[in-house]
Amino acid sequence: MDLQYTTEQKLLRESAGKFLAASYDYTSFQKISGGEPGWSAAIWSEFARFGWLGLPFAEEQGGIGGGPVEVAILMEAFGKSLVLEPYLSSVILGGGLVEALGSQQQRESLLPPLIEGKLLLAFAYQDTSSPVKAQRNGSNYVVSGTKNTVLGAPGAHQILVSAALGDGATAVFVLPRSTPGLTIRPYPMVHGARAADIDFGAVVVPEAALLGGNQNAADAIDRVIDSAIAALCADAVGAMTAMVARTVEYTKTRVQFGQPVAKFQALQHRMVEMKVREEEARASCLFATLSLAGPAAQRARAVSGAKAKIGRCARAVHQAAIQLHGAIGTTDELSLGAYAKRLLAYEMLFGTTRDHLRRYAAIISDPGIAAAGLLYDQARS
Amino acid sequence: MDLQYTTEQKLLRESAGKFLAASYDYTSFQKISGGEPGWSAAIWSEFARFGWLGLPFAEEQGGIGGGPVEVAILMEAFGKSLVLEPYLSSVILGGGLVEALGSQQQRESLLPPLIEGKLLLAFAYQDTSSPVKAQRNGSNYVVSGTKNTVLGAPGAHQILVSAALGDGATAVFVLPRSTPGLTIRPYPMVHGARAADIDFGAVVVPEAALLGGNQNAADAIDRVIDSAIAALCADAVGAMTAMVARTVEYTKTRVQFGQPVAKFQALQHRMVEMKVREEEARASCLFATLSLAGPAAQRARAVSGAKAKIGRCARAVHQAAIQLHGAIGTTDELSLGAYAKRLLAYEMLFGTTRDHLRRYAAIISDPGIAAAGLLYDQARS
Amino acid sequence: MDLHLDPEDLAFRDAVRRFLDENLLPATRRATALTTGFINDPEVAVVFHRALHRKGWSVPHWPEKYGGTGWTQVQRYLFEAECARAGAPIYNGAGSNMIGPVLMRFGTDEQKKKYLPRIVSGEDCWAQGYSEPGSGSDLASLRTRAVRDGEHYVINGQKIWTTHAHKSNRLFALVRTSTEGKKQEGITFLMMDTGLPGITVRPIIGNGGDHEFNEVFFDDVRAPVAGRVSEENMGWEVAKYLLEFERGGNPVAGRVRAQFARLATLIGKKCPGDADIVARLGELGTDLDAMEMIELTAVSALQTGGNPGPVSSLLKLRWSQLRQQLAELAMDAVGVEALRWIAARPLYDTLQLPADEEQMLSVMPRYLNYRAYTILGGTSEIQTGILARSLLGL
Amino acid sequence: MDLHLDPEDLAFRDAVRRFLDENLLPATRRATALTTGFINDPEVAVVFHRALHRKGWSVPHWPEKYGGTGWTQVQRYLFEAECARAGAPIYNGAGSNMIGPVLMRFGTDEQKKKYLPRIVSGEDCWAQGYSEPGSGSDLASLRTRAVRDGEHYVINGQKIWTTHAHKSNRLFALVRTSTEGKKQEGITFLMMDTGLPGITVRPIIGNGGDHEFNEVFFDDVRAPVAGRVSEENMGWEVAKYLLEFERGGNPVAGRVRAQFARLATLIGKKCPGDADIVARLGELGTDLDAMEMIELTAVSALQTGGNPGPVSSLLKLRWSQLRQQLAELAMDAVGVEALRWIAARPLYDTLQLPADEEQMLSVMPRYLNYRAYTILGGTSEIQTGILARSLLGL
């Protein structure tokens, strides 16, 4: 067991924080979120230049070979600076699936341009009342159905989509956005990021579009989504950290009745609650991050537990931060509201806080698992 | 609509409060709760002398003709003074059922001695995994099964018991405690009151033991239990009121760091929360009390709503009161712990807070009922 | 004691229901239901206000001589509840609940004659200029200066949180006319037209995307002395009287009840079998019942000439929390779909969807805007401090 | 960074498990599981302590020269967790976690030689005399007087909340030896035998029915000066050092984890399909995971020679809340049956029922006693105040 950040990890945090503090203030955020694409190509190419787009990928793929901890460091910085660029959807989900499932040829054709910032991916996984299915038809597949809440789809060049095959297995296809019959209906979300509903109106795709051949992709999808959730947890921790720090700062400067309102004990106690929740959320996120490499049961427990716990903390923190800012906190004059919205999006995406609490509770109700601490035997993973 | 107490009602509150303050302090409570019967015959005969044992009964039964409001006033005073005497079990439940269901002869034989303080009743209604059934056998009934949580049973002279008849109907029988085959297993409860599990081991009872002949008693039982719940709500409001008042008083006198701890803003805010909960609980109790006379749907909504709401408030208040008293609040040196235990008993008896929340939520989910306020059309009741 | 409605009350309630059936237009109901801010747009609400005015019901709580109805407290309560239940908007509370009562108490005959009828009819729309950037909870520290110059005050400074200043033709404000003595002693209460030269209104957009609040800048604004209410430097007394009205004022149980019923409907459609959501609805229902009972008890006390005691802060505190919690539960009931964001306002102009879908899109903005309920009009912390003194003697 | 146990750690853990299998008696496990108070009865715990002592593990966190084990931080963590998981009692923390470390830091060679071995072996059982009726959170205001008289201090006054004073043979206490200067400056730290003439112990019974706490009265008690730790009037420094140990000290995640696992078992038996109860269990599980991670992070920092920072107050605050919430959920899971009350203590002597039924009867006393978790050893309000300064700079 080792829970100390390495020097390289500390440097990554520092450099990400510095760049974003300089290049991604609230005014830039407002400009980017109000603009049409909802993200900035200039910023994205900076991300590429820093190597961040290749961070989680193996060096032989042209990546940096970073692990979940490095991703979490970056995501926390993104959350802290309200970054809207489609890192989670394109790199973690899209790139993660390609690396996990893709053939060597697919990896070679998709990952380098992704890492260079020239290719954007999105992963359509959330089924609707019309779930996506794929039916073999000669050397082609016919993909039909509708996915919703597809993060980053409006700007993506290629769409990855999970589809049920006839035999109970799941496959992932990769389709150019220009595929005839594909309808992308984009919409903005409350926190400024973009998503889309996608109709696959009996789209015909070649066998080559099947990611990694005919294996059942369900486990890989689960793993990639769990890694995306852990990354999103880090983003939320970043946003919470910013909200707590700003609230403490604000109450130190806001004077009423002749003194800074931070002097009022009731407010101090409320801010301590916020800070404690931030610390708990950070710990919970770290548990999820470090459990991504663990046994599947540990991963599910840690990831769903973190999603639920951080969701609860995030709700309390954003409400308290707004209340302690007074009226100004309820407006778009400060960045505070943007953080609140980001945390609300966190709570709802990839399964709500309640969904994950149920998943976690079902796991932890087993007294054997309930008794198990966080440390695990690597041999079992 | 009229929500003002009458002069008589105010007098009842005042005289009950005065008597109990003088005769039922914490030392008496400790003596009574620690003693064998768990209640005081001397106090009970005072209750009889004041007419309290006849309060809810019609004047032609020898009662006072009081309504739910009068009962609530008395019960609130009982809660405030930790009264252990079996008023709820004997008068409200036992007497209430006799008045509602009994034949004239049964009423005449049971109510006057009850009102005079010479007869104690208990009502066994809570079925177990072995529910109580009654089977006709000639001019007798054979009653079998087990009831638990029978309040006041250890001291009762006659036990009323609800039993399923073969035809889906429910009947109530009244049995002397000496009935052969009846086993009463008494136990003390956390708050000092006594209850029992009762085994009806194929007890043979004459037809005359059937309360009020062969009618289905289910509605009457529901109504009497709802009235008992409303009365218990008032008791809880009394206990909460005492806890809040004592906490405020204590913090005004307890000095730490050179000032009364009541000066600390964080504590003030916590006490305001307690007080607000007390006020909400009182209002909720009043709603239930005044709805006992209303249509059945209104009664169920108000009674279950009050049980759930007051349960939630009671939990928060007893926890806060103990915390604000510091270590001394966690001991039996003060009456505080006795109030906390009384409120815990309140929460669990006659269906827990969660049981009643579910009942209430099912009713209120109907948008028509959700939209209805508290005032109702008397013609519909 | 009882909760019965007597036959006269029932007849009254039925009359109100008939009136609403006939006079509250579907478009107005829809616009009200799709309002995501705190208060209704005047242009929507005034349509209904005019219908009320025709009926003589536009200011029921006012004395009859100024246009009130002479209803009993119970009738007023029923009227509010029925309007809310039917989805009626409220028009310009700053006029009928703030400056109107203030003028009745402190205004000159001339002022009453000039302003009150235009509130009754809905011709005037008022805005309130109280808070300043540095003076929120600590209102008396306000610094907007007014200097007497003949028959005018020359005003310089800034107000903030001025609701619907951009939609109002009149404004009342607290201004500092003296810096001597205690800070409460140099304040004057002034009425003026929003169109005066030197007044600039800057919008403040809420987190929920609505434009309700504004900053108002005063740059050598010359406001006639005739608009002064009470004496110079006596404005704090006027302000306190007004705040009492703002906090106590009209019964609001009906409005919260209507919000609750809409939520029950939403849950019934979106997630009827979700035990957790239904249990939370139940909890809020029990809160609402309790608060309505507290409000009814105050109404009953007023009805019989009694004093409801220090409940106004308790009502403000809990009603505002409850409205937030209802909005929060609606968001949770809708779930991930609540993230879909429509930026344009008002929604009733922007949207053209089935009613259910439109409602879902209003859920998130409402949640966000409603966070301000526990801040505006006296924060929960301020109310709690008041209650510590008034209820607990601390 | 990783959460792996390396092979040495796994081997260590297995060795601890084997030891526990062989040395932790069923009767001791049962008595620990039926303990409803905060700490285990010394007469129960000492049996296990002796087994540990035979193995050389009775004070693993002490330096090896005093009887410690020289384990790594991770090993200490694993040992604690395994003991808790197996249901092992803790013997007299006042000895091994309080006075022991104090003597190592401040004691004379003679004192160390006299007292430390008897803590290691379990011969001595210590009680702590800190709080007084008027000095709880504000400890430094204590008033129990000690006046030097030759080779004795003559003590008069009163202590309160003295845990297990009635079961301890030794006592350490803070006493006032001077009233000059700041209140912190006149305090002396004294050790003495509880059997000294003039010491009277009066039981305080907790709401849960347990006798753990006492008042201790000092009536001209003559305590040898040899029992003084550090100099006269320097006791506050000693007290602060001890408080740090009390608050930081041993990792507790294992204990809370064991409580959690017992609750999961209870729920599985009593109400496995109750979605609301299971969801609350889940929430507390996520809290526990987070807190365990915070504790592990501190352990890792210590392991690598770093400083865990100001987490001890955070840990105290949240662990105490969590233990209360677990006890509360157990009570709610049991429901109305939790009202059945057995007055006699200890339950492991009183009861002779199937294990499940015995557990149910321990639920209510535990809930009631555990309310003190957020009070004793520094209230939550005090911890919050410390965190406001240390974490937020307020």
Coordinates of C-alpha atoms in Angstrom, one line a residue, chain D residues 2-302:
Chain D
D2 CA -1.8 1.4 -4.9
L3 CA -4.0 -0.4 -2.4
H4 CA -2.3 -3.7 -2.7
L5 CA -1.2 -5.8 0.2
D6 CA 2.3 -7.1 -0.6
P7 CA 3.2 -10.7 0.1
E8 CA 4.9 -9.8 3.5
D9 CA 1.7 -8.0 4.6
L10 CA -0.4 -10.9 3.6
A11 CA 1.8 -13.3 5.5
F12 CA 1.6 -11.0 8.5
R13 CA -2.2 -10.8 8.2
D14 CA -2.5 -14.5 8.1
A15 CA -0.3 -14.9 11.1
V16 CA -2.5 -12.5 13.0
R17 CA -5.6 -14.4 11.9
R18 CA -4.1 -17.7 13.1
F19 CA -3.2 -16.1 16.5
L20 CA -6.8 -14.9 16.9
D21 CA -8.3 -18.2 15.9
E22 CA -6.3 -19.8 18.6
N23 CA -6.3 -17.3 21.4
L24 CA -9.5 -15.3 21.2
L25 CA -11.9 -17.3 23.2
P26 CA -15.6 -17.7 22.2
A27 CA -16.7 -16.4 25.5
T28 CA -14.6 -13.3 25.0
R29 CA -15.9 -12.7 21.5
R30 CA -19.5 -13.1 22.8
A31 CA -18.9 -10.7 25.7
T32 CA -17.4 -8.2 23.3
A33 CA -20.3 -8.5 20.9
L34 CA -22.7 -8.0 23.8
T35 CA -20.9 -5.0 25.1
T36 CA -23.3 -2.0 24.9
G37 CA -21.0 0.7 26.3
F38 CA -18.0 2.4 24.8
I39 CA -15.2 0.2 26.1
N40 CA -14.8 -3.3 27.1
D41 CA -15.0 -4.5 30.7
P42 CA -11.4 -4.9 31.9
E43 CA -12.2 -8.3 33.4
V44 CA -13.3 -9.5 29.9
A45 CA -10.5 -7.8 28.0
V46 CA -7.7 -8.7 30.2
V47 CA -8.0 -12.3 29.3
F48 CA -7.2 -11.5 25.7
H49 CA -4.6 -8.9 26.7
R50 CA -2.7 -11.6 28.6
A51 CA -2.7 -13.8 25.5
L52 CA -1.3 -10.9 23.5
H53 CA 1.2 -10.3 26.2
R54 CA 2.4 -13.9 26.0
K55 CA 2.9 -13.4 22.3
G56 CA 4.6 -10.0 22.8
W57 CA 1.8 -8.1 21.0
S58 CA 0.1 -6.3 23.9
V59 CA 1.4 -2.8 23.1
P60 CA 2.3 -3.1 19.4
H61 CA 2.5 0.7 18.9
W62 CA 5.0 1.2 21.7
P63 CA 8.8 1.5 21.0
E64 CA 10.4 -1.9 21.1
K65 CA 12.4 -1.1 24.2
Y66 CA 9.2 -0.7 26.2
G67 CA 7.6 -3.8 24.9
G68 CA 6.4 -2.7 21.4
T69 CA 6.6 -4.9 18.3
G70 CA 8.5 -2.7 15.8
W71 CA 5.8 -3.3 13.2
T72 CA 5.3 -1.0 10.2
Q73 CA 2.4 1.3 10.1
V74 CA 0.7 -1.0 7.7
Q75 CA 1.2 -3.9 9.9
R76 CA -0.2 -2.0 12.9
Y77 CA -3.2 -1.1 10.7
L78 CA -3.7 -4.7 9.7
F79 CA -3.4 -6.0 13.2
E80 CA -6.0 -3.6 14.5
A81 CA -8.4 -4.4 11.6
E82 CA -8.0 -8.2 12.2
C83 CA -8.5 -7.9 15.9
A84 CA -11.7 -5.9 15.3
R85 CA -12.9 -8.2 12.7
A86 CA -12.5 -11.2 15.0
G87 CA -14.4 -9.4 17.7
A88 CA -11.5 -8.9 20.1
P89 CA -11.9 -6.5 23.1
I90 CA -9.6 -3.7 23.9
Y91 CA -8.0 -3.6 27.3
N92 CA -7.6 -0.3 29.1
G93 CA -6.8 2.3 26.5
A94 CA -6.1 4.7 29.3
G95 CA -3.0 2.7 30.1
S96 CA -1.5 1.8 26.7
N97 CA -2.7 4.9 24.7
M98 CA -2.6 7.6 27.4
I99 CA -0.5 7.3 30.4
G100 CA 2.0 5.0 28.7
P101 CA 3.0 7.4 25.9
V102 CA 2.9 10.3 28.4
L103 CA 5.4 8.5 30.7
M104 CA 7.7 7.7 27.7
R105 CA 7.8 11.4 26.9
F106 CA 7.7 13.1 30.3
G107 CA 8.3 10.4 32.9
T108 CA 11.4 9.8 35.1
D109 CA 13.3 6.6 34.6
E110 CA 11.9 5.5 37.9
Q111 CA 8.4 6.1 36.8
K112 CA 8.9 4.4 33.5
K113 CA 10.4 1.4 35.2
K114 CA 7.6 1.2 37.8
Y115 CA 4.6 1.7 35.5
L116 CA 5.3 0.7 31.9
P117 CA 5.8 -3.0 32.5
R118 CA 2.6 -3.3 34.4
I119 CA 0.7 -1.7 31.5
V120 CA 2.4 -4.1 29.1
S121 CA 1.4 -7.1 31.2
G122 CA -2.1 -5.8 32.0
E123 CA -1.5 -5.8 35.8
D124 CA -2.4 -2.2 36.1
C125 CA -5.7 -0.7 35.0
W126 CA -5.7 3.1 34.7
A127 CA -8.4 5.7 34.9
Q128 CA -8.3 9.3 33.6
G129 CA -9.3 12.2 35.8
Y130 CA -9.6 15.2 33.5
S131 CA -13.1 16.7 33.3
E132 CA -14.8 18.4 36.2
P133 CA -18.5 19.3 36.6
G134 CA -17.7 22.9 35.5
S135 CA -14.9 22.1 33.1
G136 CA -15.8 20.0 30.1
S137 CA -15.0 21.5 26.8
D138 CA -13.2 24.3 28.7
L139 CA -10.9 21.8 30.4
A140 CA -8.3 24.4 31.5
S141 CA -10.8 26.0 33.9
L142 CA -10.5 22.9 36.2
R143 CA -10.5 23.6 40.0
T144 CA -9.5 20.5 41.9
R145 CA -6.8 21.8 44.2
A146 CA -3.6 20.1 45.2
V147 CA -1.4 21.7 47.9
R148 CA 2.1 20.5 48.5
D149 CA 2.8 19.2 51.9
G150 CA 6.2 17.6 52.2
E151 CA 6.4 14.6 50.0
H152 CA 2.7 14.6 49.3
Y153 CA 0.1 16.7 47.5
V154 CA -3.1 17.1 49.5
I155 CA -6.0 17.0 47.0
N156 CA -9.5 18.4 47.4
G157 CA -12.1 18.6 44.7
Q158 CA -14.0 16.5 42.2
K159 CA -13.5 14.8 38.8
I160 CA -16.3 13.6 36.5
W161 CA -16.7 11.2 33.6
T162 CA -13.9 9.1 35.0
T163 CA -14.3 6.0 32.9
H164 CA -14.0 2.7 34.9
A165 CA -12.7 4.5 38.0
H166 CA -14.5 1.7 39.9
K167 CA -12.5 -1.0 38.0
S168 CA -9.1 0.7 38.0
N169 CA -6.3 0.5 40.5
R170 CA -4.6 3.6 39.3
L171 CA -5.6 7.1 38.3
F172 CA -3.9 10.0 36.6
A173 CA -5.4 13.5 37.0
L174 CA -5.0 17.1 36.3
V175 CA -5.0 19.2 39.4
R176 CA -4.6 22.9 40.1
T177 CA -1.5 23.8 42.0
S178 CA -1.6 27.5 41.3
T179 CA -4.2 30.1 40.6
E180 CA -1.8 32.7 39.3
G181 CA -1.3 33.6 35.7
K182 CA -3.3 32.1 32.9
K183 CA -5.6 29.2 33.8
Q184 CA -3.4 26.8 31.8
E185 CA -0.3 27.8 33.9
G186 CA -1.3 26.4 37.3
I187 CA -2.0 22.8 36.4
T188 CA -0.1 19.7 37.5
F189 CA -0.3 16.2 36.2
L190 CA -0.4 13.6 39.0
M191 CA -0.6 9.8 39.2
M192 CA -2.0 8.0 42.2
D193 CA -3.6 4.8 43.4
T194 CA -7.4 4.8 43.4
G195 CA -7.3 3.1 46.8
L196 CA -5.9 6.2 48.6
P197 CA -7.9 7.3 51.7
G198 CA -10.2 10.1 50.8
I199 CA -11.0 9.0 47.3
T200 CA -14.7 8.2 46.8
V201 CA -16.2 6.9 43.6
R202 CA -19.8 7.6 42.7
P203 CA -21.3 5.8 39.7
I204 CA -22.9 7.6 36.8
I205 CA -25.3 5.4 34.9
G206 CA -25.6 6.1 31.2
N207 CA -28.9 6.3 29.3
G208 CA -28.1 2.9 27.9
G209 CA -28.0 1.4 31.4
D210 CA -24.3 0.9 31.6
H211 CA -22.0 1.9 34.4
E212 CA -18.9 3.1 32.8
F213 CA -18.5 6.6 34.1
N214 CA -18.0 8.0 37.6
E215 CA -17.6 11.0 39.7
V216 CA -14.5 10.8 41.8
F217 CA -14.3 12.9 44.9
F218 CA -11.1 13.9 46.6
D219 CA -11.3 14.7 50.3
D220 CA -7.9 15.6 51.7
V221 CA -6.3 12.9 49.7
R222 CA -2.6 12.6 50.2
A223 CA -0.9 11.6 47.0
P224 CA 2.9 11.1 46.9
V225 CA 4.8 13.7 45.0
A226 CA 6.6 10.8 43.3
G227 CA 3.5 10.4 41.2
R228 CA 3.9 13.8 39.6
V229 CA 4.7 13.8 35.8
S230 CA 6.8 16.7 34.6
E231 CA 7.2 19.7 36.8
E232 CA 4.6 21.3 39.1
N233 CA 2.4 23.7 37.1
M234 CA 3.6 22.2 33.8
G235 CA 0.7 19.7 33.6
W236 CA -1.1 21.5 30.7
E237 CA 1.7 20.6 28.3
V238 CA 1.4 17.0 29.4
A239 CA -2.4 17.1 29.0
K240 CA -2.1 18.5 25.4
Y241 CA 0.3 15.8 24.4
L242 CA -2.0 13.2 25.8
L243 CA -5.1 14.7 24.0
E244 CA -3.2 14.4 20.7
F245 CA -2.8 10.8 21.4
E246 CA -6.4 10.4 22.4
R247 CA -7.6 12.0 19.2
G248 CA -5.1 10.7 16.7
G249 CA -3.8 7.5 18.1
N250 CA -4.6 4.1 16.8
P251 CA -6.3 3.6 13.5
V252 CA -10.0 2.9 14.2
A253 CA -11.3 2.0 10.7
G254 CA -11.1 -1.6 11.6
R255 CA -13.4 -1.2 14.6
V256 CA -16.0 0.8 12.7
R257 CA -15.7 -1.7 9.8
A258 CA -16.5 -4.5 12.3
Q259 CA -19.5 -2.6 13.6
F260 CA -20.6 -2.1 10.0
A261 CA -20.2 -5.8 9.2
R262 CA -22.3 -6.8 12.3
L263 CA -25.0 -4.4 11.1
A264 CA -25.0 -5.9 7.6
T265 CA -25.4 -9.3 9.2
L266 CA -28.3 -8.0 11.4
I267 CA -30.0 -6.4 8.4
G268 CA -29.5 -9.5 6.4
K269 CA -31.3 -11.5 9.0
K270 CA -34.0 -9.1 10.1
C271 CA -35.0 -7.1 7.1
P272 CA -33.0 -8.0 4.0
G273 CA -35.7 -6.8 1.5
D274 CA -36.2 -3.4 3.2
A275 CA -34.9 -1.0 0.5
D276 CA -34.8 2.0 2.7
I277 CA -32.8 0.3 5.4
V278 CA -30.5 -1.3 2.8
A279 CA -30.0 2.1 1.1
R280 CA -29.0 3.7 4.5
L281 CA -26.6 0.8 5.0
G282 CA -25.1 1.7 1.6
E283 CA -24.8 5.3 2.4
L284 CA -23.0 4.5 5.7
G285 CA -20.8 2.1 3.8
T286 CA -19.7 4.8 1.4
D287 CA -19.0 7.0 4.4
L288 CA -16.9 4.3 6.0
D289 CA -15.0 3.6 2.8
A290 CA -14.1 7.3 2.5
M291 CA -13.1 7.7 6.1
E292 CA -11.0 4.5 5.9
M293 CA -9.3 6.0 2.9
I294 CA -8.5 9.1 4.8
E295 CA -7.1 7.1 7.6
L296 CA -5.1 5.0 5.3
T297 CA -3.7 8.1 3.7
A298 CA -2.5 9.2 7.1
V299 CA -1.0 5.8 7.7
S300 CA 0.8 5.9 4.4
A301 CA 2.2 9.4 5.2
L302 CA 3.5 8.1 8.6

